[in-house]
Short mmCIF file of C-alpha atoms (C1' of nucleotides) in Angstrom, two decimals:
data_model
loop_
_atom_site.label_atom_id
_atom_site.label_comp_id
_atom_site.label_asym_id
_atom_site.label_seq_id
_atom_site.Cartn_x
_atom_site.Cartn_y
_atom_site.Cartn_z
CA MET A 1 25.92 2.81 39.75
CA LEU A 2 27.00 6.41 38.97
CA GLU A 3 29.18 5.08 36.29
CA TYR A 4 26.42 3.20 34.65
CA LYS A 5 24.01 5.88 34.82
CA LYS A 6 27.08 8.34 33.34
CA PHE A 7 27.29 5.96 30.16
CA LYS A 8 23.42 4.76 29.42
CA ALA A 9 22.07 5.30 26.02
CA ASN A 10 21.08 8.76 25.04
CA CYS A 11 20.66 10.46 21.87
CA MET A 12 24.19 12.24 21.70
CA ASN A 13 26.20 8.81 22.11
CA CYS A 14 23.45 6.41 20.38
CA SER A 15 25.10 5.08 17.29
CA ILE A 16 21.97 5.34 15.20
CA ALA A 17 20.76 8.79 16.15
CA GLU A 18 22.24 10.00 12.86
CA LEU A 19 20.38 7.15 11.00
CA CYS A 20 17.09 7.73 12.59
CA LEU A 21 17.15 11.70 12.91
CA PRO A 22 19.53 12.51 10.25
CA VAL A 23 19.20 16.02 10.11
CA ALA A 24 21.91 18.55 11.68
CA LEU A 25 20.93 18.67 15.06
CA SER A 26 23.39 20.71 17.21
CA ASP A 27 24.20 18.77 20.57
CA SER A 28 22.21 21.39 22.67
CA GLU A 29 19.20 20.13 20.53
CA LEU A 30 19.92 16.65 20.70
CA SER A 31 20.07 16.97 24.54
CA GLN A 32 16.76 18.44 24.25
CA LEU A 33 15.33 15.49 22.20
CA ASP A 34 17.13 13.04 24.56
CA LYS A 35 15.27 14.57 27.63
CA ILE A 36 12.08 13.30 26.22
CA ILE A 37 13.07 9.85 25.21
CA LYS A 38 12.31 7.36 27.35
CA LYS A 39 14.62 4.79 28.14
CA ARG A 40 15.28 1.90 25.83
CA ARG A 41 13.21 -1.14 25.99
CA ILE A 42 14.26 -4.63 24.99
CA ILE A 43 11.81 -6.74 22.83
CA HIS A 44 12.14 -10.44 22.55
CA LYS A 45 11.60 -12.55 19.46
CA GLY A 46 7.66 -13.11 19.01
CA GLU A 47 6.74 -10.15 21.68
CA GLU A 48 4.55 -7.46 20.61
CA LEU A 49 5.48 -3.79 20.69
CA PHE A 50 2.31 -2.71 20.52
CA TYR A 51 -1.26 -3.78 19.70
CA GLN A 52 -3.79 -3.41 17.03
CA ASP A 53 -6.45 -0.87 18.62
CA GLY A 54 -4.16 0.04 21.71
CA LYS A 55 -3.82 3.48 22.68
CA PHE A 56 -1.13 5.70 20.60
CA MET A 57 1.34 7.21 22.95
CA ALA A 58 4.69 6.87 21.33
CA LEU A 59 6.76 6.44 18.26
CA TYR A 60 9.31 3.87 18.75
CA ALA A 61 12.85 4.49 17.15
CA ILE A 62 14.39 0.84 16.31
CA ARG A 63 18.29 0.91 17.40
CA SER A 64 18.67 -2.98 16.32
CA GLY A 65 16.29 -5.83 15.64
CA SER A 66 13.16 -5.54 13.62
CA PHE A 67 9.49 -5.94 13.56
CA LYS A 68 6.67 -7.02 11.20
CA THR A 69 3.59 -4.97 11.94
CA TYR A 70 0.28 -6.55 10.96
CA ILE A 71 -3.62 -6.31 11.39
CA LEU A 72 -5.83 -9.35 12.22
CA ASN A 73 -8.62 -9.55 9.94
CA GLN A 74 -12.23 -10.43 10.21
CA ASP A 75 -11.28 -14.15 10.45
CA SER A 76 -8.40 -13.03 12.86
CA GLN A 77 -5.86 -14.25 10.00
CA GLU A 78 -2.75 -12.11 10.54
CA GLN A 79 -2.21 -9.97 6.96
CA ILE A 80 1.33 -8.21 7.20
CA THR A 81 1.54 -4.87 5.91
CA SER A 82 4.98 -3.68 6.73
CA PHE A 83 8.53 -5.06 7.80
CA HIS A 84 10.88 -2.26 10.06
CA LEU A 85 14.65 -2.55 9.69
CA PRO A 86 17.14 -0.82 12.17
CA GLY A 87 17.51 3.03 12.39
CA GLU A 88 13.76 3.18 11.03
CA LEU A 89 10.69 4.91 12.91
CA LEU A 90 7.34 2.97 13.70
CA GLY A 91 3.98 3.86 14.70
CA PHE A 92 2.97 6.60 12.35
CA ASP A 93 0.06 4.83 11.58
CA ALA A 94 -1.49 5.37 14.74
CA ILE A 95 -1.62 9.21 14.65
CA SER A 96 -4.66 9.80 12.94
CA LYS A 97 -6.95 7.81 15.18
CA GLU A 98 -4.90 7.89 18.34
CA LYS A 99 -5.08 4.23 18.33
CA HIS A 100 -2.43 1.60 16.58
CA LEU A 101 -4.35 0.09 13.65
CA VAL A 102 -1.59 -2.93 13.30
CA THR A 103 0.31 -4.92 15.97
CA ALA A 104 4.17 -4.69 15.61
CA LYS A 105 5.72 -8.01 17.01
CA ALA A 106 9.49 -8.43 17.02
CA LEU A 107 11.08 -10.75 14.45
CA GLU A 108 14.05 -11.17 16.58
CA THR A 109 15.38 -9.86 20.25
CA SER A 110 15.19 -5.73 19.31
CA SER A 111 16.11 -2.74 21.11
CA VAL A 112 13.83 0.33 20.52
CA CYS A 113 13.78 4.19 22.00
CA GLU A 114 10.19 4.95 22.94
CA VAL A 115 9.23 8.55 22.01
CA PRO A 116 6.37 9.90 23.78
CA PHE A 117 4.55 12.00 20.78
CA THR A 118 2.75 14.61 22.47
CA GLU A 119 6.41 15.75 23.67
CA LEU A 120 7.74 15.31 20.09
CA LEU A 121 5.04 17.55 18.55
CA THR A 122 5.99 20.25 21.13
CA LEU A 123 10.09 19.96 20.71
CA ALA A 124 9.50 19.90 16.84
CA ALA A 125 7.28 23.33 17.08
CA GLN A 126 10.64 24.41 18.70
CA LEU A 127 12.96 22.96 16.10
CA PRO A 128 12.17 23.61 12.92
CA LYS A 129 14.92 21.00 11.37
CA LEU A 130 13.13 18.40 13.55
CA GLN A 131 9.84 19.22 12.48
CA THR A 132 10.79 18.48 8.67
CA GLN A 133 12.64 15.76 9.45
CA LEU A 134 9.62 14.10 11.27
CA PHE A 135 7.53 15.18 7.90
CA ARG A 136 10.33 13.61 5.69
CA LEU A 137 10.77 10.56 7.51
CA MET A 138 6.69 9.62 7.79
CA SER A 139 6.53 10.47 4.11
CA ARG A 140 9.35 8.01 3.24
CA GLU A 141 7.42 5.34 5.39
CA MET A 142 4.69 6.03 3.00
CA ASP A 143 6.87 5.54 -0.29
CA ASN A 144 8.17 2.50 1.06
CA GLU A 145 4.87 1.04 0.87
CA MET A 146 3.91 2.36 -2.52
CA LYS A 147 6.53 0.28 -4.34
CA LEU A 148 4.40 -3.02 -4.01
CA GLN A 149 2.50 -2.99 -7.36
CA ILE A 150 -0.50 -5.06 -6.49
CA ASN A 151 -0.81 -6.18 -10.41
CA ALA A 152 2.66 -7.48 -10.75
CA SER A 153 3.38 -11.11 -11.21
CA ALA A 154 4.74 -13.20 -8.53
CA GLU A 155 8.27 -12.73 -9.32
CA GLN A 156 8.27 -9.18 -10.12
CA ARG A 157 6.74 -8.71 -6.35
CA LEU A 158 9.57 -10.60 -5.08
CA ALA A 159 12.44 -8.87 -7.01
CA VAL A 160 10.29 -5.68 -6.05
CA PHE A 161 10.73 -6.98 -2.21
CA LEU A 162 14.49 -7.65 -2.54
CA GLN A 163 15.47 -4.74 -4.17
CA ASN A 164 13.47 -2.71 -1.41
CA ILE A 165 15.29 -4.58 1.75
CA SER A 166 18.65 -4.03 -0.07
CA SER A 167 18.21 -0.51 -0.32
CA ARG A 168 17.07 0.20 3.17
CA TYR A 169 20.07 -1.67 4.47
CA LYS A 170 22.22 0.58 2.33
CA GLN A 171 20.55 3.53 3.56
CA ARG A 172 21.54 2.80 6.64
CA GLY A 173 25.15 2.07 5.66
CA LEU A 174 25.01 -1.89 5.87
CA SER A 175 25.57 -4.25 2.79
CA SER A 176 23.26 -3.88 0.10
CA SER A 177 24.49 -7.25 -1.20
CA LYS A 178 24.55 -9.54 1.11
CA PHE A 179 21.92 -9.65 4.27
CA ILE A 180 19.75 -11.96 6.44
CA LEU A 181 15.84 -11.84 6.08
CA THR A 182 15.04 -11.92 9.52
CA MET A 183 11.62 -13.07 8.67
CA THR A 184 10.02 -16.19 7.49
CA ARG A 185 8.95 -17.52 4.12
CA GLN A 186 5.81 -17.53 5.50
CA ASP A 187 5.95 -13.91 6.56
CA ILE A 188 7.26 -12.88 2.93
CA ALA A 189 4.43 -14.72 1.17
CA ASN A 190 1.88 -13.34 3.39
CA TYR A 191 3.14 -9.54 3.06
CA LEU A 192 3.65 -10.26 -0.77
CA GLY A 193 0.21 -12.07 -1.20
CA LEU A 194 1.43 -15.01 -2.46
CA ALA A 195 2.03 -18.84 -1.24
CA THR A 196 5.03 -19.72 0.88
CA GLU A 197 5.62 -22.62 -1.97
CA THR A 198 5.56 -19.86 -4.26
CA VAL A 199 8.36 -17.99 -2.44
CA SER A 200 10.51 -21.15 -2.02
CA ARG A 201 10.16 -22.03 -5.78
CA LEU A 202 10.64 -18.47 -7.17
CA PHE A 203 14.04 -18.42 -4.65
CA LYS A 204 15.23 -21.42 -6.17
CA ALA A 205 14.26 -20.04 -9.88
CA MET A 206 16.23 -16.52 -9.36
CA GLN A 207 19.18 -18.79 -8.03
CA GLY A 208 19.08 -20.76 -11.15
CA LYS A 209 19.19 -17.85 -13.06
CA GLY A 210 22.52 -16.31 -11.40
CA VAL A 211 20.41 -13.18 -10.12
CA ILE A 212 20.86 -14.54 -6.30
CA GLN A 213 22.06 -16.82 -3.79
CA VAL A 214 20.13 -18.46 -1.37
CA GLU A 215 21.48 -20.04 1.80
CA ARG A 216 18.44 -20.54 3.94
CA ARG A 217 17.40 -16.80 5.29
CA GLU A 218 21.10 -15.58 3.93
CA ILE A 219 20.57 -13.59 0.61
CA SER A 220 23.45 -12.45 -1.64
CA ILE A 221 22.54 -10.39 -4.58
CA LEU A 222 24.77 -11.48 -7.51
CA ASP A 223 23.62 -9.13 -10.39
CA PHE A 224 21.68 -6.21 -9.62
CA ASP A 225 20.99 -5.62 -13.21
CA LYS A 226 19.17 -8.75 -13.77
CA LEU A 227 16.99 -8.07 -10.41
CA GLN A 228 16.24 -4.47 -11.54
CA ILE A 229 14.90 -6.71 -14.94
CA ALA A 230 12.82 -9.19 -12.77
CA THR A 231 10.91 -6.38 -11.16
CA CYS A 232 9.14 -5.35 -14.45
CA GLN A 233 9.41 -7.98 -17.01
CA HIS A 234 6.11 -9.32 -17.73
CA LYS A 235 7.22 -13.18 -18.07
CA ALA A 236 10.01 -15.46 -18.02
CA MET A 237 13.11 -14.63 -20.18
CA MET B 1 -13.41 44.53 -9.85
CA LEU B 2 -13.51 45.24 -6.04
CA GLU B 3 -16.41 43.30 -5.24
CA TYR B 4 -14.86 40.66 -6.91
CA LYS B 5 -11.70 40.46 -4.93
CA LYS B 6 -13.62 41.13 -1.78
CA PHE B 7 -15.24 38.28 -2.54
CA LYS B 8 -12.79 35.94 -3.79
CA ALA B 9 -11.91 32.33 -2.05
CA ASN B 10 -9.86 32.36 1.31
CA CYS B 11 -9.92 30.07 4.17
CA MET B 12 -12.07 31.82 6.20
CA ASN B 13 -14.92 31.65 3.63
CA CYS B 14 -13.89 28.37 2.08
CA SER B 15 -16.41 26.06 2.27
CA ILE B 16 -14.23 23.25 2.64
CA ALA B 17 -11.83 24.30 5.02
CA GLU B 18 -13.38 22.68 7.84
CA LEU B 19 -12.98 19.57 6.05
CA CYS B 20 -9.68 19.74 4.93
CA LEU B 21 -8.23 21.06 8.09
CA PRO B 22 -11.05 20.44 10.49
CA VAL B 23 -9.48 21.57 13.43
CA ALA B 24 -10.43 24.17 16.03
CA LEU B 25 -8.37 27.32 14.46
CA SER B 26 -9.47 30.56 15.13
CA ASP B 27 -10.52 33.46 12.63
CA SER B 28 -7.16 35.35 13.29
CA GLU B 29 -5.19 31.49 12.95
CA LEU B 30 -7.40 30.86 9.96
CA SER B 31 -6.58 34.17 8.30
CA GLN B 32 -2.75 33.79 8.89
CA LEU B 33 -3.20 30.38 6.79
CA ASP B 34 -4.92 32.12 4.03
CA LYS B 35 -1.89 34.49 3.87
CA ILE B 36 0.35 31.56 2.61
CA ILE B 37 -2.12 30.03 0.41
CA LYS B 38 -1.53 30.55 -3.35
CA LYS B 39 -5.09 31.17 -5.20
CA ARG B 40 -7.21 28.56 -6.56
CA ARG B 41 -6.32 26.67 -9.32
CA ILE B 42 -8.67 25.05 -12.15
CA ILE B 43 -7.63 21.83 -13.26
CA HIS B 44 -9.49 20.12 -16.11
CA LYS B 45 -10.12 16.67 -16.84
CA GLY B 46 -7.44 14.70 -18.19
CA GLU B 47 -4.90 17.66 -16.89
CA GLU B 48 -2.11 17.35 -14.57
CA LEU B 49 -1.77 18.97 -11.17
CA PHE B 50 2.22 18.08 -10.87
CA TYR B 51 4.51 15.01 -12.75
CA GLN B 52 6.23 12.51 -11.29
CA ASP B 53 9.84 13.50 -10.69
CA GLY B 54 8.62 17.20 -10.46
CA LYS B 55 10.29 19.45 -8.11
CA PHE B 56 8.31 19.35 -4.91
CA MET B 57 6.46 22.98 -3.64
CA ALA B 58 3.30 22.72 -2.42
CA LEU B 59 0.57 20.49 -1.15
CA TYR B 60 -2.77 20.65 -2.90
CA ALA B 61 -6.52 20.76 -1.02
CA ILE B 62 -9.12 19.48 -3.20
CA ARG B 63 -12.05 21.95 -2.90
CA SER B 64 -13.95 20.11 -5.72
CA GLY B 65 -13.30 17.17 -8.33
CA SER B 66 -10.98 14.15 -7.96
CA PHE B 67 -7.68 12.93 -9.01
CA LYS B 68 -5.72 9.73 -9.51
CA THR B 69 -2.05 9.59 -8.89
CA TYR B 70 0.00 7.13 -10.45
CA ILE B 71 3.61 6.13 -11.25
CA LEU B 72 4.67 5.17 -14.60
CA ASN B 73 6.81 1.71 -14.53
CA GLN B 74 9.86 0.61 -16.60
CA ASP B 75 7.46 0.10 -19.68
CA SER B 76 5.77 3.33 -19.22
CA GLN B 77 2.42 1.38 -18.06
CA GLU B 78 0.68 3.56 -15.65
CA GLN B 79 -0.24 1.97 -12.19
CA ILE B 80 -2.61 3.81 -10.05
CA THR B 81 -1.57 4.21 -6.10
CA SER B 82 -4.46 6.20 -5.05
CA PHE B 83 -7.75 8.13 -5.75
CA HIS B 84 -8.44 11.35 -4.00
CA LEU B 85 -11.67 13.00 -3.28
CA PRO B 86 -12.70 16.43 -2.20
CA GLY B 87 -11.71 17.89 0.99
CA GLU B 88 -8.29 15.82 0.98
CA LEU B 89 -5.06 17.07 0.48
CA LEU B 90 -2.67 15.94 -1.97
CA GLY B 91 1.22 15.68 -2.15
CA PHE B 92 2.65 14.25 1.04
CA ASP B 93 4.26 11.57 -0.78
CA ALA B 94 7.12 13.90 -2.19
CA ILE B 95 7.93 15.23 1.09
CA SER B 96 10.93 13.06 1.84
CA LYS B 97 12.88 13.09 -1.55
CA GLU B 98 11.54 16.46 -2.46
CA LYS B 99 10.24 15.65 -5.49
CA HIS B 100 7.09 13.83 -6.85
CA LEU B 101 7.10 10.21 -6.78
CA VAL B 102 3.46 9.93 -8.90
CA THR B 103 1.69 12.07 -11.32
CA ALA B 104 -1.74 13.27 -10.34
CA LYS B 105 -4.35 13.67 -12.85
CA ALA B 106 -7.74 14.91 -12.78
CA LEU B 107 -10.33 12.92 -13.27
CA GLU B 108 -12.75 15.61 -13.92
CA THR B 109 -12.80 19.34 -13.83
CA SER B 110 -11.68 20.11 -10.16
CA SER B 111 -10.31 23.42 -8.25
CA VAL B 112 -7.61 23.16 -5.96
CA CYS B 113 -5.74 25.38 -3.28
CA GLU B 114 -2.17 25.40 -3.42
CA VAL B 115 -0.58 25.40 0.10
CA PRO B 116 3.21 26.06 -0.51
CA PHE B 117 5.03 23.32 2.04
CA THR B 118 8.02 25.66 3.32
CA GLU B 119 5.34 28.28 4.71
CA LEU B 120 3.06 25.57 5.68
CA LEU B 121 5.83 23.87 7.93
CA THR B 122 6.93 27.58 9.36
CA LEU B 123 3.45 28.50 10.49
CA ALA B 124 2.82 24.80 11.76
CA ALA B 125 5.73 25.64 14.05
CA GLN B 126 3.70 28.56 15.15
CA LEU B 127 0.11 27.09 15.48
CA PRO B 128 0.28 23.96 17.70
CA LYS B 129 -3.05 22.81 16.31
CA LEU B 130 -2.02 23.03 12.50
CA GLN B 131 1.10 21.23 13.36
CA THR B 132 -1.17 18.55 14.67
CA GLN B 133 -3.75 18.42 12.22
CA LEU B 134 -0.89 17.87 9.78
CA PHE B 135 0.60 14.56 10.94
CA ARG B 136 -2.90 13.59 11.47
CA LEU B 137 -3.88 14.03 7.58
CA MET B 138 -1.02 12.38 6.41
CA SER B 139 -1.19 9.50 9.12
CA ARG B 140 -4.81 9.23 7.64
CA GLU B 141 -3.41 9.05 4.00
CA MET B 142 -1.09 6.51 5.37
CA ASP B 143 -3.89 4.25 6.87
CA ASN B 144 -6.42 4.73 3.34
CA GLU B 145 -3.56 2.77 1.50
CA MET B 146 -3.30 0.19 4.08
CA LYS B 147 -6.41 -1.31 3.65
CA LEU B 148 -5.83 -3.08 0.01
CA GLN B 149 -5.25 -6.47 1.31
CA ILE B 150 -3.05 -7.86 -1.15
CA ASN B 151 -3.79 -11.63 -0.84
CA ALA B 152 -7.32 -10.83 -1.24
CA SER B 153 -9.85 -12.22 -3.73
CA ALA B 154 -11.17 -10.00 -6.82
CA GLU B 155 -14.40 -9.83 -4.99
CA GLN B 156 -12.88 -8.74 -1.54
CA ARG B 157 -11.06 -6.29 -3.09
CA LEU B 158 -13.87 -4.53 -4.93
CA ALA B 159 -15.89 -4.66 -1.68
CA VAL B 160 -13.18 -3.01 0.17
CA PHE B 161 -12.94 -0.57 -2.35
CA LEU B 162 -16.62 0.33 -2.38
CA GLN B 163 -16.47 0.64 1.47
CA ASN B 164 -13.41 3.08 1.35
CA ILE B 165 -15.10 5.10 -0.94
CA SER B 166 -18.15 5.12 0.78
CA SER B 167 -16.71 6.19 4.37
CA ARG B 168 -14.27 8.92 2.87
CA TYR B 169 -17.73 10.61 1.10
CA LYS B 170 -19.32 9.85 4.74
CA GLN B 171 -16.43 12.18 6.37
CA ARG B 172 -17.17 14.55 4.32
CA GLY B 173 -20.71 14.89 5.00
CA LEU B 174 -21.87 13.55 1.48
CA SER B 175 -24.05 10.08 1.04
CA SER B 176 -22.04 7.19 1.74
CA SER B 177 -24.65 5.19 0.09
CA LYS B 178 -25.18 6.61 -3.22
CA PHE B 179 -22.34 8.29 -5.01
CA ILE B 180 -20.81 8.36 -8.28
CA LEU B 181 -17.57 7.05 -9.20
CA THR B 182 -15.36 9.52 -11.16
CA MET B 183 -12.74 6.79 -12.37
CA THR B 184 -13.21 4.57 -15.22
CA ARG B 185 -13.61 0.77 -14.72
CA GLN B 186 -10.18 0.43 -16.20
CA ASP B 187 -8.77 2.87 -13.32
CA ILE B 188 -10.56 0.61 -10.94
CA ALA B 189 -9.28 -2.24 -12.40
CA ASN B 190 -5.58 -0.85 -12.42
CA TYR B 191 -5.86 0.14 -9.07
CA LEU B 192 -6.98 -3.26 -7.32
CA GLY B 193 -4.71 -5.32 -9.78
CA LEU B 194 -7.55 -6.89 -11.51
CA ALA B 195 -8.65 -6.96 -15.00
CA THR B 196 -11.54 -4.30 -16.33
CA GLU B 197 -13.67 -7.49 -17.27
CA THR B 198 -13.29 -8.77 -13.70
CA VAL B 199 -14.58 -5.84 -12.23
CA SER B 200 -17.56 -5.43 -14.51
CA ARG B 201 -18.62 -8.91 -14.12
CA LEU B 202 -18.11 -8.45 -10.28
CA PHE B 203 -20.50 -5.37 -10.38
CA LYS B 204 -22.93 -7.29 -11.96
CA ALA B 205 -22.55 -9.91 -9.44
CA MET B 206 -22.81 -8.11 -6.26
CA GLN B 207 -25.94 -6.33 -8.19
CA GLY B 208 -27.43 -9.55 -8.71
CA LYS B 209 -26.71 -10.74 -4.67
CA GLY B 210 -28.67 -7.36 -3.84
CA VAL B 211 -25.33 -5.82 -2.58
CA ILE B 212 -25.10 -2.65 -4.66
CA GLN B 213 -27.18 -1.02 -7.40
CA VAL B 214 -25.09 -0.24 -10.50
CA GLU B 215 -26.09 2.19 -12.83
CA ARG B 216 -23.14 2.56 -15.25
CA ARG B 217 -20.76 5.03 -12.91
CA GLU B 218 -23.37 5.67 -10.23
CA ILE B 219 -23.06 3.19 -7.32
CA SER B 220 -25.87 2.70 -4.74
CA ILE B 221 -25.13 0.45 -1.45
CA LEU B 222 -28.33 -1.30 -0.82
CA ASP B 223 -26.78 -3.63 1.92
CA PHE B 224 -23.66 -2.35 3.90
CA ASP B 225 -24.06 -5.81 6.04
CA LYS B 226 -23.73 -7.91 2.93
CA LEU B 227 -21.15 -5.53 1.67
CA GLN B 228 -19.11 -6.20 4.86
CA ILE B 229 -19.47 -9.86 4.49
CA ALA B 230 -17.86 -9.71 1.06
CA THR B 231 -14.77 -7.91 2.06
CA CYS B 232 -13.45 -10.92 4.37
CA GLN B 233 -15.56 -14.39 3.22
CA HIS B 234 -13.34 -16.45 1.46
CA LYS B 235 -15.66 -17.73 -1.53
CA ALA B 236 -18.66 -17.52 -3.22
CA MET B 237 -21.58 -18.02 -1.09
"C1'" DG C 1 -26.04 15.84 -35.29
"C1'" DT C 2 -22.69 12.60 -36.68
"C1'" DA C 3 -18.83 9.89 -36.86
"C1'" DA C 4 -14.98 8.77 -33.92
"C1'" DA C 5 -13.17 7.40 -29.86
"C1'" DA C 6 -13.29 5.98 -25.22
"C1'" DC C 7 -15.49 3.16 -22.44
"C1'" DA C 8 -18.37 -0.97 -21.07
"C1'" DT C 9 -20.32 -5.60 -20.90
"C1'" DT C 10 -20.26 -10.73 -22.33
"C1'" DG C 11 -18.70 -15.16 -23.74
"C1'" DA C 12 -14.99 -18.61 -24.21
"C1'" DT C 13 -10.21 -20.20 -23.58
"C1'" DA C 14 -5.87 -20.59 -21.16
"C1'" DT C 15 -2.63 -20.34 -17.47
"C1'" DG C 16 -0.32 -18.55 -13.10
"C1'" DG C 17 -0.14 -19.50 -8.75
"C1'" DA C 18 -3.17 -21.41 -4.94
"C1'" DT C 19 -3.74 -25.74 -2.86
"C1'" DC C 20 -3.15 -30.50 -1.51
"C1'" DA C 21 0.10 -33.77 -0.08
"C1'" DA C 22 4.32 -35.58 1.48
"C1'" DG C 23 9.17 -35.58 3.13
"C1'" DC C 24 13.27 -33.04 5.02
"C1'" DA C 25 15.91 -29.80 7.97
"C1'" DT C 26 16.54 -26.55 11.42
"C1'" DT C 27 15.32 -24.61 15.64
"C1'" DC C 28 13.13 -24.43 19.95
"C1'" DG C 29 12.23 -26.18 24.67
"C1'" DT C 30 13.29 -28.74 28.58
"C1'" DA D 1 21.26 -33.56 23.98
"C1'" DC D 2 16.81 -35.12 22.29
"C1'" DG D 3 12.17 -34.74 21.01
"C1'" DA D 4 8.57 -31.80 18.98
"C1'" DA D 5 7.18 -28.04 16.70
"C1'" DT D 6 8.13 -25.09 13.58
"C1'" DG D 7 10.01 -23.76 8.80
"C1'" DC D 8 11.39 -25.08 4.19
"C1'" DT D 9 11.31 -27.79 -0.40
"C1'" DT D 10 9.27 -30.42 -3.98
"C1'" DG D 11 5.54 -32.60 -6.73
"C1'" DA D 12 0.90 -33.08 -8.66
"C1'" DT D 13 -3.66 -30.94 -9.40
"C1'" DC D 14 -7.12 -27.30 -9.71
"C1'" DC D 15 -9.39 -22.80 -9.94
"C1'" DA D 16 -9.90 -18.02 -10.17
"C1'" DT D 17 -9.01 -14.70 -12.99
"C1'" DA D 18 -6.24 -12.81 -16.82
"C1'" DT D 19 -6.52 -12.85 -21.84
"C1'" DC D 20 -8.76 -12.94 -26.03
"C1'" DA D 21 -12.47 -11.90 -29.44
"C1'" DA D 22 -16.44 -9.38 -30.55
"C1'" DT D 23 -20.19 -6.08 -29.68
"C1'" DG D 24 -22.91 -2.72 -27.82
"C1'" DT D 25 -23.15 1.99 -25.36
"C1'" DT D 26 -21.56 6.40 -23.62
"C1'" DT D 27 -18.98 10.67 -24.92
"C1'" DT D 28 -16.41 13.55 -27.09
"C1'" DA D 29 -15.16 16.75 -30.68
"C1'" DC D 30 -16.13 18.94 -35.09
#
DNA sequence: GTAAAACATTGATATGGATCAAGCATTCGT
DNA sequence: ACGAATGCTTGATCCATATCAATGTTTTAC
C-alpha cells in the first residue's frame, strides 16, 4: 500500500506535465501545483466528464484519451464545438458564467487530472510563470477554434481539420503524418457542418488525389503540400 | 493646460471602466490599474488597431466605436472572425504565440485604451479580483464565438447573429431592441459564411414576418420570441 | 454640390452538398 | 462466438444558397 502511494501519479513524475503546462516550473513549484490537483479520474468511452449547465469547479488536463465537447441545441440535437486531445486542458469555456456551456464526452477510455479552479488561481497569483502559462493555454484554445472558416467548401474544411489534428499531435511529440481519428465520421461531419456521406466521399477523393491514405479511422498524410493547397483552393483541381 | 491634464481620462473617471472590468475594484486598486494604462488612442474608420503577425504588446479596451477582426487567407481574402463592441476587450487571441493572429480594423471612428499586457499580468498577480476578471473576460470572448452553429441554415445564422449583437448591447446597458449595425452587409455575410445577397433577402424576409424592422443599418427587433424561434427552426414556417 | 465610389437590393440561373435509399463492414454486448 | 447495433460507403435526386447580372441608393471626396 505504501509502495503504491509512493508511486501514485503526481505533477513531478507525470509524463505529460511538461506538455500540458510546458513552462519551466521548478520542482518546488511543481510540487505546489501537485498539492492542489485532485487525483486522476478514468472516464470510459461514452461517459461524460462534465455536463452542459453543470457548476464549474475545475479544469481538466487530459493525460490520455480524447473528448468531444458539444452543446445541445433547442431540438436537443448535439452540436460539436471541439475535440480535445491528450495533453490539452479542458473547461475554459465555463469560467465566464461559472457553469459549463458544453458537455464533454469521452471518445475513448481516457484519463484526466482534475484541477480545482479557485485553488489554481490562488496559486497562479503566487507563481507568475504559471499565470502566464494559463493565459497562454487559454489563448491557444481560442486560436484552435478560429481556423474553421465558415465559408469554406467541404473539402477545404476537411483539409483544415486534418491539418489541425496533425499539428496538435505534432505539438505533443506524436506523429503528425499518421494518426488514428478517435471520433466517428458522424462526429467529424457534425463538427464541420457537413453530412457524413460528404465526409466519406471527400476522404475517398483526397485519397484518389494522393493527398492522404485512409484506412478506416487511420489517416496517413502522404503529401502535406497538397493538403495545404486543399485548404485554400476554391474548386476541384 | 493643467486644467486639461487634470481632467484627462483615467480608469477612475472612465465611464466604461465598470463595463470593461466590472469587478468591484477599490479606488486604490483602480488607480494602480490606471497607472499602467497607456493613454487613449483614436482610430479612425478603416484604420487598423493592430495587424496580423504583428508583435503582441497590449490588450485594448474599446471605449467607443467598434472593430472587426479578420485573418487574410492564402488568396489574401479577408475572413472576418469577430466583431467587437464598446466595453469589450480586444487582443486575447495573440497571447499564445505573442503575435496577433488577426488584423483589427475600425468600423467607425473609435476610441481605445491600450493596456500593456506584461504590466497587466504583474498587477493581476497582486489583485486577485483583477486576475479573476481577466480570466472571465477571456472566457466570455470564447463563448461569444461558440454560438455560431456551422451547420445552421442561413436564416438561423442571421437570427443567432442578431440575438448575439442584441445581448451584447444589453450587457452594456444599451438598447437590445433597437441598434445600429456598424458593419456592412458584406461584413455580415463574410462573417456568417453567406453571400451579401442572401443577407439582404433574409433581412427583408424577416421583416415580412414581423420579426424585425430594417431601415438600412438600423435594426429594431419587434418580436424576440419569433427571433428565438428563427434561431432553431429547420425550415420556413 | 457633384461625380465617383461604395453599399444595398432584386431577379434569374446554376451548383455544391444535403437528403433519401440501400447495402456492407465493424464493433459491441451477452 | 453470435446476433444486433452502430458505423461507413456508394448511388440517385433535390434544394438552399451561391453566383451572375442589372439597377438603385447612400456615402465619400474634392
